[in-house]
Every structure is written in C-alpha cells, then in structure tokens.
Short mmCIF file of C-alpha atoms and ligand atoms in Angstrom, two decimals:
data_model
loop_
_atom_site.label_atom_id
_atom_site.label_comp_id
_atom_site.label_asym_id
_atom_site.label_seq_id
_atom_site.Cartn_x
_atom_site.Cartn_y
_atom_site.Cartn_z
CA MET A 1 -62.95 22.04 -15.99
CA THR A 2 -59.74 20.06 -16.24
CA ASP A 3 -59.66 16.99 -14.03
CA PRO A 4 -57.77 18.01 -10.84
CA GLY A 5 -57.06 14.32 -10.14
CA PRO A 6 -53.31 14.37 -10.96
CA ILE A 7 -52.75 17.35 -8.64
CA LEU A 8 -54.85 15.92 -5.82
CA ASP A 9 -52.96 12.67 -6.20
CA LEU A 10 -49.59 14.44 -5.91
CA ILE A 11 -50.74 16.43 -2.87
CA GLU A 12 -51.42 13.13 -1.16
CA ALA A 13 -48.51 11.07 -2.46
CA PHE A 14 -46.12 11.90 0.40
CA ARG A 15 -48.75 11.02 2.97
CA ARG A 16 -49.02 7.54 1.50
CA SER A 17 -45.23 7.08 1.50
CA LYS A 18 -44.94 8.31 5.06
CA THR A 19 -47.78 6.05 6.24
CA MET A 20 -45.88 3.03 4.93
CA PHE A 21 -42.55 4.31 6.34
CA ALA A 22 -44.09 4.80 9.81
CA ALA A 23 -45.76 1.38 9.78
CA VAL A 24 -42.49 -0.31 8.79
CA ASN A 25 -40.62 1.61 11.46
CA LEU A 26 -43.17 0.66 14.13
CA GLY A 27 -42.82 -3.01 13.21
CA ILE A 28 -46.43 -3.37 12.04
CA PHE A 29 -45.44 -5.85 9.31
CA ASP A 30 -43.34 -7.81 11.82
CA GLY A 31 -46.44 -8.47 13.90
CA GLU A 32 -46.25 -5.50 16.31
CA ARG A 33 -49.70 -4.21 17.25
CA PRO A 34 -49.20 -1.07 19.35
CA SER A 35 -52.55 -0.12 20.88
CA GLY A 36 -54.48 3.13 21.04
CA ALA A 37 -57.03 4.97 18.95
CA ALA A 38 -54.40 6.79 16.90
CA MET A 39 -52.56 3.56 16.25
CA ASP A 40 -55.84 2.02 15.07
CA ARG A 41 -56.04 4.80 12.49
CA LEU A 42 -52.59 3.92 11.21
CA LEU A 43 -53.56 0.25 10.94
CA GLU A 44 -56.78 1.12 9.13
CA ALA A 45 -54.84 3.33 6.71
CA CYS A 46 -52.46 0.43 5.97
CA TRP A 47 -55.51 -1.74 5.39
CA ALA A 48 -56.91 0.87 2.98
CA LEU A 49 -53.53 1.01 1.19
CA GLY A 50 -53.66 -2.75 0.64
CA LEU A 51 -50.70 -3.45 2.95
CA LEU A 52 -52.77 -5.20 5.64
CA GLU A 53 -55.75 -7.53 5.39
CA LYS A 54 -58.38 -8.02 8.08
CA ARG A 55 -59.74 -11.37 9.22
CA GLY A 56 -62.42 -10.78 11.85
CA GLU A 57 -60.80 -8.28 14.23
CA GLU A 58 -57.25 -9.38 13.37
CA TYR A 59 -54.95 -7.58 10.96
CA MET A 60 -52.47 -9.62 8.96
CA ASN A 61 -49.90 -8.75 6.32
CA ALA A 62 -51.20 -8.61 2.76
CA PRO A 63 -49.00 -10.84 0.53
CA VAL A 64 -47.11 -7.84 -0.94
CA ALA A 65 -46.31 -6.51 2.54
CA ASP A 66 -45.33 -9.94 3.81
CA GLU A 67 -42.84 -10.34 0.96
CA TYR A 68 -41.38 -6.82 0.80
CA LEU A 69 -42.09 -5.07 4.13
CA ARG A 70 -41.59 -7.79 6.76
CA ARG A 71 -38.00 -7.40 7.99
CA SER A 72 -37.22 -11.11 8.10
CA SER A 73 -38.45 -11.76 4.54
CA PRO A 74 -35.55 -12.65 2.19
CA ARG A 75 -36.90 -10.11 -0.31
CA THR A 76 -37.46 -7.34 2.23
CA LEU A 77 -37.25 -3.70 1.12
CA SER A 78 -37.47 -2.56 4.75
CA GLY A 79 -33.81 -1.40 4.73
CA TYR A 80 -34.50 1.01 1.87
CA ILE A 81 -37.68 2.16 3.59
CA ARG A 82 -35.98 2.73 6.94
CA TYR A 83 -33.18 4.68 5.26
CA SER A 84 -35.75 6.62 3.19
CA ASN A 85 -37.61 7.46 6.39
CA SER A 86 -34.65 8.49 8.52
CA ALA A 87 -32.41 10.18 5.93
CA LEU A 88 -34.12 10.90 2.60
CA TYR A 89 -37.52 12.05 3.82
CA PRO A 90 -36.12 14.87 6.01
CA MET A 91 -33.65 15.93 3.29
CA TRP A 92 -36.36 16.07 0.64
CA GLY A 93 -37.95 18.69 2.92
CA HIS A 94 -35.22 21.03 1.60
CA LEU A 95 -35.64 20.25 -2.10
CA GLU A 96 -36.10 23.94 -3.00
CA ASP A 97 -32.72 24.81 -1.47
CA ALA A 98 -31.11 21.81 -3.16
CA ALA A 99 -32.47 23.00 -6.52
CA ILE A 100 -31.27 26.58 -5.94
CA GLU A 101 -27.81 25.66 -4.63
CA GLY A 102 -27.21 22.32 -6.42
CA GLU A 103 -25.81 20.82 -3.21
CA PRO A 104 -26.86 17.90 -0.99
CA ARG A 105 -28.71 18.68 2.22
CA TRP A 106 -26.86 16.75 4.96
CA LYS A 107 -25.60 19.86 6.74
CA GLN A 108 -28.89 21.75 6.51
CA THR A 109 -30.92 18.74 7.68
CA PHE A 110 -28.67 17.01 10.20
CA GLY A 111 -25.85 19.53 10.80
CA SER A 112 -23.34 16.94 9.60
CA GLU A 113 -20.35 17.58 7.33
CA GLY A 114 -17.80 15.38 5.58
CA PRO A 115 -17.69 12.93 2.69
CA ILE A 116 -20.99 11.54 1.42
CA PHE A 117 -20.59 7.99 2.62
CA ALA A 118 -19.64 9.17 6.11
CA HIS A 119 -23.25 10.43 6.32
CA PHE A 120 -24.75 7.20 5.02
CA PHE A 121 -22.56 5.22 7.44
CA LYS A 122 -22.89 7.59 10.43
CA THR A 123 -23.94 4.80 12.83
CA ASP A 124 -23.90 1.00 12.54
CA GLU A 125 -27.68 1.07 12.23
CA ALA A 126 -27.62 3.73 9.47
CA ARG A 127 -24.99 1.74 7.55
CA ARG A 128 -26.99 -1.45 7.89
CA ASP A 129 -30.22 0.19 6.72
CA PHE A 130 -28.44 1.79 3.75
CA LEU A 131 -26.68 -1.42 2.69
CA MET A 132 -29.78 -3.54 3.18
CA GLY A 133 -31.64 -0.90 1.16
CA MET A 134 -29.13 -1.34 -1.67
CA HIS A 135 -29.49 -5.09 -1.28
CA GLY A 136 -33.29 -5.15 -1.46
CA VAL A 137 -33.51 -3.09 -4.65
CA GLY A 138 -30.32 -4.67 -6.06
CA ARG A 139 -31.77 -8.17 -5.76
CA LEU A 140 -34.69 -7.07 -7.91
CA SER A 141 -32.34 -5.66 -10.59
CA SER A 142 -29.09 -7.60 -10.71
CA PRO A 143 -30.39 -10.76 -12.47
CA ALA A 144 -31.70 -8.52 -15.29
CA VAL A 145 -28.48 -6.46 -15.39
CA VAL A 146 -26.18 -9.50 -15.82
CA GLU A 147 -28.62 -10.93 -18.40
CA ALA A 148 -28.73 -7.70 -20.44
CA PHE A 149 -25.52 -8.56 -22.36
CA ASP A 150 -23.71 -11.78 -23.14
CA LEU A 151 -20.79 -11.73 -20.69
CA THR A 152 -19.61 -15.31 -21.32
CA HIS A 153 -16.28 -14.24 -22.88
CA PHE A 154 -15.14 -12.43 -19.71
CA HIS A 155 -13.08 -14.30 -17.10
CA HIS A 156 -12.90 -12.07 -14.05
CA MET A 157 -15.40 -9.42 -12.96
CA VAL A 158 -14.57 -6.93 -10.21
CA ASP A 159 -17.66 -5.21 -8.80
CA LEU A 160 -16.48 -1.81 -7.59
CA GLY A 161 -18.52 -0.59 -4.61
CA GLY A 162 -20.56 -3.80 -4.78
CA ALA A 163 -22.12 -3.34 -1.30
CA THR A 164 -23.71 -6.64 -0.18
CA GLY A 165 -22.72 -8.51 -3.34
CA HIS A 166 -26.11 -8.93 -5.01
CA LEU A 167 -24.60 -8.22 -8.45
CA ALA A 168 -21.66 -10.54 -7.76
CA ILE A 169 -24.07 -13.31 -6.73
CA ALA A 170 -26.30 -12.77 -9.78
CA ALA A 171 -23.23 -12.82 -12.07
CA ARG A 172 -22.01 -16.10 -10.55
CA ALA A 173 -25.46 -17.62 -10.92
CA ARG A 174 -25.74 -16.60 -14.59
CA TYR A 175 -22.06 -17.25 -15.54
CA PRO A 176 -20.78 -20.05 -13.26
CA GLU A 177 -17.32 -19.92 -14.93
CA LEU A 178 -16.85 -16.23 -14.13
CA LYS A 179 -14.51 -15.39 -11.26
CA VAL A 180 -16.01 -12.54 -9.24
CA THR A 181 -14.38 -10.10 -6.83
CA LEU A 182 -16.16 -7.48 -4.75
CA PHE A 183 -14.19 -4.29 -4.02
CA GLU A 184 -15.57 -2.12 -1.21
CA LEU A 185 -14.66 0.36 1.49
CA PRO A 186 -13.15 -1.41 4.53
CA GLU A 187 -16.20 -0.58 6.68
CA VAL A 188 -18.46 -2.52 4.28
CA ILE A 189 -16.31 -5.62 3.71
CA GLU A 190 -17.39 -7.53 6.85
CA PHE A 191 -21.01 -6.84 6.06
CA ALA A 192 -20.50 -8.18 2.52
CA ARG A 193 -18.66 -11.25 3.84
CA GLU A 194 -21.77 -12.33 5.77
CA ARG A 195 -23.73 -12.37 2.52
CA VAL A 196 -21.57 -13.63 -0.35
CA GLY A 197 -20.00 -16.83 1.02
CA ASP A 198 -16.67 -18.03 -0.44
CA GLU A 199 -17.64 -17.87 -4.10
CA VAL A 200 -16.83 -14.18 -4.18
CA GLU A 201 -13.39 -12.79 -3.33
CA LEU A 202 -13.45 -9.62 -1.19
CA VAL A 203 -10.96 -6.78 -1.48
CA ALA A 204 -11.05 -3.68 0.74
CA GLY A 205 -10.06 -0.34 -0.75
CA ASP A 206 -10.98 3.04 -2.15
CA PHE A 207 -11.71 3.07 -5.88
CA PHE A 208 -10.58 6.69 -6.22
CA THR A 209 -7.12 6.14 -4.77
CA ASP A 210 -6.15 2.45 -4.41
CA ALA A 211 -4.97 0.12 -7.18
CA LEU A 212 -7.95 -1.75 -8.64
CA PRO A 213 -7.74 -5.57 -8.63
CA GLU A 214 -6.88 -6.84 -12.13
CA ALA A 215 -9.92 -7.85 -14.19
CA ASP A 216 -11.21 -8.03 -17.76
CA LEU A 217 -14.64 -6.82 -16.64
CA TYR A 218 -15.39 -4.13 -14.06
CA ALA A 219 -18.89 -3.40 -12.79
CA VAL A 220 -20.19 -0.20 -11.23
CA GLY A 221 -23.76 -0.36 -9.95
CA ARG A 222 -25.27 2.91 -8.74
CA ILE A 223 -21.77 4.34 -8.37
CA LEU A 224 -21.57 6.85 -11.23
CA HIS A 225 -24.83 8.52 -10.16
CA ASP A 226 -23.29 9.33 -6.75
CA TRP A 227 -20.45 11.56 -7.95
CA SER A 228 -19.60 14.81 -9.71
CA GLU A 229 -18.54 14.68 -13.34
CA ASP A 230 -14.90 15.33 -12.36
CA ARG A 231 -14.90 12.35 -10.00
CA ILE A 232 -16.60 10.18 -12.63
CA ARG A 233 -13.99 11.12 -15.24
CA GLY A 234 -11.24 10.21 -12.77
CA LEU A 235 -12.84 6.86 -11.92
CA LEU A 236 -13.58 5.93 -15.54
CA GLY A 237 -9.98 6.80 -16.44
CA ARG A 238 -8.66 4.52 -13.68
CA ILE A 239 -10.95 1.67 -14.78
CA HIS A 240 -9.92 2.11 -18.43
CA ASP A 241 -6.21 2.10 -17.48
CA SER A 242 -6.67 -1.12 -15.47
CA LEU A 243 -8.43 -3.03 -18.26
CA PRO A 244 -6.76 -5.10 -20.98
CA ALA A 245 -7.73 -4.53 -24.64
CA ARG A 246 -11.32 -5.80 -25.24
CA GLY A 247 -11.99 -5.52 -21.51
CA GLY A 248 -15.42 -4.32 -20.46
CA LEU A 249 -17.22 -2.05 -18.03
CA LEU A 250 -20.76 -2.98 -16.96
CA ILE A 251 -22.80 -0.11 -15.53
CA ALA A 252 -26.05 -0.57 -13.61
CA GLU A 253 -28.02 2.68 -13.37
CA ARG A 254 -31.45 3.96 -14.34
CA LEU A 255 -31.39 5.47 -17.84
CA LEU A 256 -33.24 8.69 -18.59
CA ASP A 257 -35.01 8.72 -21.96
CA GLU A 258 -32.97 10.51 -24.65
CA ASP A 259 -35.63 13.27 -24.89
CA ARG A 260 -35.32 13.56 -21.06
CA ARG A 261 -39.10 13.25 -20.53
CA GLY A 262 -39.11 9.96 -18.65
CA LEU A 263 -39.24 7.84 -16.75
CA VAL A 264 -40.80 9.64 -13.79
CA SER A 265 -39.10 7.20 -11.39
CA THR A 266 -35.72 8.05 -12.96
CA HIS A 267 -36.35 11.78 -12.53
CA MET A 268 -37.33 11.14 -8.91
CA GLN A 269 -34.07 9.25 -8.45
CA SER A 270 -32.15 12.12 -10.05
CA LEU A 271 -33.70 14.59 -7.57
CA ASN A 272 -32.94 12.11 -4.83
CA MET A 273 -29.30 12.17 -5.89
CA LEU A 274 -29.46 15.98 -5.76
CA VAL A 275 -30.56 16.01 -2.11
CA CYS A 276 -28.12 13.37 -0.87
CA THR A 277 -25.08 13.11 -3.22
CA GLU A 278 -22.94 15.01 -5.75
CA GLY A 279 -24.48 13.09 -8.64
CA ARG A 280 -27.46 12.67 -10.93
CA GLU A 281 -29.10 10.28 -13.40
CA ARG A 282 -28.19 10.37 -17.11
CA THR A 283 -29.31 9.36 -20.59
CA LEU A 284 -27.45 6.64 -22.47
CA GLY A 285 -26.10 9.44 -24.71
CA GLU A 286 -24.58 11.17 -21.67
CA TYR A 287 -22.97 7.93 -20.47
CA ASP A 288 -21.73 7.35 -24.02
CA SER A 289 -19.94 10.76 -24.05
CA LEU A 290 -18.33 10.19 -20.65
CA LEU A 291 -17.23 6.66 -21.58
CA ARG A 292 -15.82 7.65 -24.99
CA ALA A 293 -13.94 10.56 -23.41
CA ALA A 294 -12.33 7.98 -21.08
CA GLY A 295 -11.27 5.86 -24.09
CA PHE A 296 -14.09 3.30 -24.27
CA ALA A 297 -15.85 2.32 -27.51
CA GLU A 298 -18.90 0.22 -28.43
CA VAL A 299 -21.12 1.67 -25.73
CA ARG A 300 -24.41 -0.23 -25.63
CA GLY A 301 -27.40 0.33 -23.34
CA ARG A 302 -30.38 -1.83 -22.40
CA VAL A 303 -33.54 -0.79 -20.63
CA THR A 304 -34.21 -3.88 -18.53
CA GLY A 305 -37.69 -3.22 -17.08
CA ALA A 306 -36.12 -3.88 -13.63
CA PRO A 307 -35.37 -0.98 -11.25
CA LEU A 308 -31.88 -0.61 -12.83
CA ASP A 309 -30.89 -0.56 -16.50
CA ALA A 310 -27.56 -1.68 -17.95
CA VAL A 311 -24.75 -0.21 -20.08
CA LEU A 312 -21.77 -2.14 -21.41
CA ALA A 313 -18.68 -0.34 -22.74
CA THR A 314 -15.63 -1.99 -24.26
CA LYS A 315 -12.01 -0.89 -24.32
CA PRO A 316 -10.79 -1.01 -27.95
C1 SAM B 401 -25.11 3.67 -3.91
S1 SAM B 401 -24.17 2.37 -3.25
C2 SAM B 401 -24.33 1.14 -4.50
C3 SAM B 401 -23.96 -0.22 -4.03
C4 SAM B 401 -24.08 -1.33 -5.04
N1 SAM B 401 -23.16 -1.17 -6.15
C5 SAM B 401 -25.50 -1.47 -5.50
O1 SAM B 401 -25.81 -1.13 -6.65
O2 SAM B 401 -26.32 -1.91 -4.69
C6 SAM B 401 -22.50 2.92 -3.43
C7 SAM B 401 -21.49 1.98 -2.83
O3 SAM B 401 -20.18 2.48 -3.13
C8 SAM B 401 -19.36 2.25 -2.02
N2 SAM B 401 -18.28 3.24 -2.08
C9 SAM B 401 -18.41 4.59 -1.91
N3 SAM B 401 -17.22 5.20 -2.06
C10 SAM B 401 -16.32 4.23 -2.34
C11 SAM B 401 -14.93 4.24 -2.60
N4 SAM B 401 -14.24 5.40 -2.60
N5 SAM B 401 -14.29 3.07 -2.85
C12 SAM B 401 -15.01 1.89 -2.83
N6 SAM B 401 -16.35 1.82 -2.61
C13 SAM B 401 -16.99 2.98 -2.35
C14 SAM B 401 -20.27 2.40 -0.82
O4 SAM B 401 -19.77 1.74 0.31
C15 SAM B 401 -21.58 1.84 -1.33
O5 SAM B 401 -21.74 0.48 -0.98
#
C-alpha cells in the first residue's frame, strides 16, 4: 500500500491554516484569553501546533508566535494573516470556478465589482491589513532583493507601487548614496509616510496613466504578478521609455522553476493570484521574453531563498 500520508496531510492543511488565522483574529497572541470549553480547544490546538507554550495552567506565546503573530511585534505577519483570513480564504473556496473561468472571485465571494485594488482597499481596515501584510512579507524579502545585484552604479531608484516602503528602506540601508522615491496610489501615500521617514521621497500617482518620476532605476515588487499580460506590456513600455540608456528595472517576484515543477509555494502564490487578481507567477524565461519585447536586454535572475526572488533588466 502506498503511504497515504501526503494526502492525509493535504486534507488537514487548511484546518491548520484556519486555526492560526482564527487565533490571530481573536487576539490570542496579543494576550487575549476568551473563556469557554470551545475556546480551550482552540488554545490547545495552538499549543499542539507549537504556537503557544504552557507553563502550569498559563498559556504563553511560543517564540515564533511572539515574533510573527503578535500584532505589536515589529516583525509581525498578522496583517497578511488577517487579510488571508478575511479575503483570500473565502475566495479560495471558489478555486474550481476560478480555474474554469480564469477570473478572480471578488464578485462571486463578496458581490463586489470594480478595479482590483478597490477590493483590497474597500475599508480603512482592509487597506491597513493588506498593506501591513505586504510589509510583513516584504521586510523578510527586501534586504535579499536589493543584495541580489550590485546596484551601486545607480543614482535614483523609484519604487513603483512600493506600498509601505520596505524595499525603499532596504535599498537605502544597503546603498546609502542612492536616492529613493516611492510612487504609490494617493490612498496609500499617507500610510507610507508614517513608515519611511524623510529619507524617501513620496510621489502620488497611477503608474498606468501618470508620468513616472525620472530615475535610472525603477523597482516593481509584486506588481507584475497582479496584472494581465496586456497591462504588463503597457507598464514595461512606460518604464522603458522613462529610463535613460543603461538604466535598470529591478523586479521582486517569486520565480517558477524553468521546468515549471516548483516551488510549491510559488504555485500556491500563482493560484492565489488567480483567485484575487488578473495576474500569475512566471519563470525567469517568461519575464525575459516580456522584458526583451519591451526593449530591455541583459535580463538576469536570482533565486534569493527569501520569500521573493529578484530580476534585473537593463535598457541598452
Ligand atoms: C501587491 S502590492 C505590492 C506592494 C509592494 N511593492 C510590495 O512588494 O510589498 C501592489 C501595490 O501596487 C499599488 N498599486 C496598484 N495599482 C497601482 C497604480 N495604478 N499605480 C500605482 N500603484 C499602484 C498598490 O497600492 C499596492 O501597494
């Protein structure tokens, strides 16, 4: 008999995710201890998952939960978890329809229509959870992304759709001479201002329609995976037109293996993009084709080992 372990594990996987989502949402890792027999079961399950420890009758955060699940921790991933719980988890419930129709599931799940980021930013709380979600994962990746290539010869980087500025901050830390500008939708700029201080210039605008601030290096982190190929071609063309000769474009995305087999986490992200955006994840070869079609050359990719990989393309 073949070991059924992998199947049994996958049957249970969503229960484990949802247990952590519920505990984060109920404030368990912020010290909340709602009472009741059912609540005790949730606490025990978190203990079994290694998220809580027990001293006598008292539960306390395990170190990993204290660092990444407590909301006030500087490294918290609670924004991403809250947004996964409220938006992604219900939409993944319609994965079959997403696969059949190739369309995101906002209308089917929440009855809402309109542009993608209007869904993510539906309420102040939803926008905050989404942006803090980007921030939590971005902080784990951006130091590796700016380290992946030698960027010392660039003078001014504009991070397009830079959210809370984690990439801008990592770039300033690694290349103190580099001037850095963050370009974002107007509704995100104030949120970014609270996080980047005065080292990073902020410009409000729409990267599909407004003039891009002048730069010799643009960055797009988790932007290309949000959009259809037509939109990507338009955006890459605009970036290419705005760059001087030898200017660069730094991309932070997860790279699929060239044979498309792995990584599992990248395939999960690609399905995630299917349920909530117009986009998908790609191989370096696919990015290379899109970038060369837009006029770039010397496309190089690096698998960083962090949650996001890096691609650097140069304008001839
Ligand atoms: C998936 S998030 C990635 C954020 C950030 N680059 C990161 O990696 O954490 C996409 C970002 O693009 C921004 N964005 C979406 N459409 C935009 C547009 N038309 N112009 C400028 N920014 C946009 C959103 O506000 C959001 O912060």
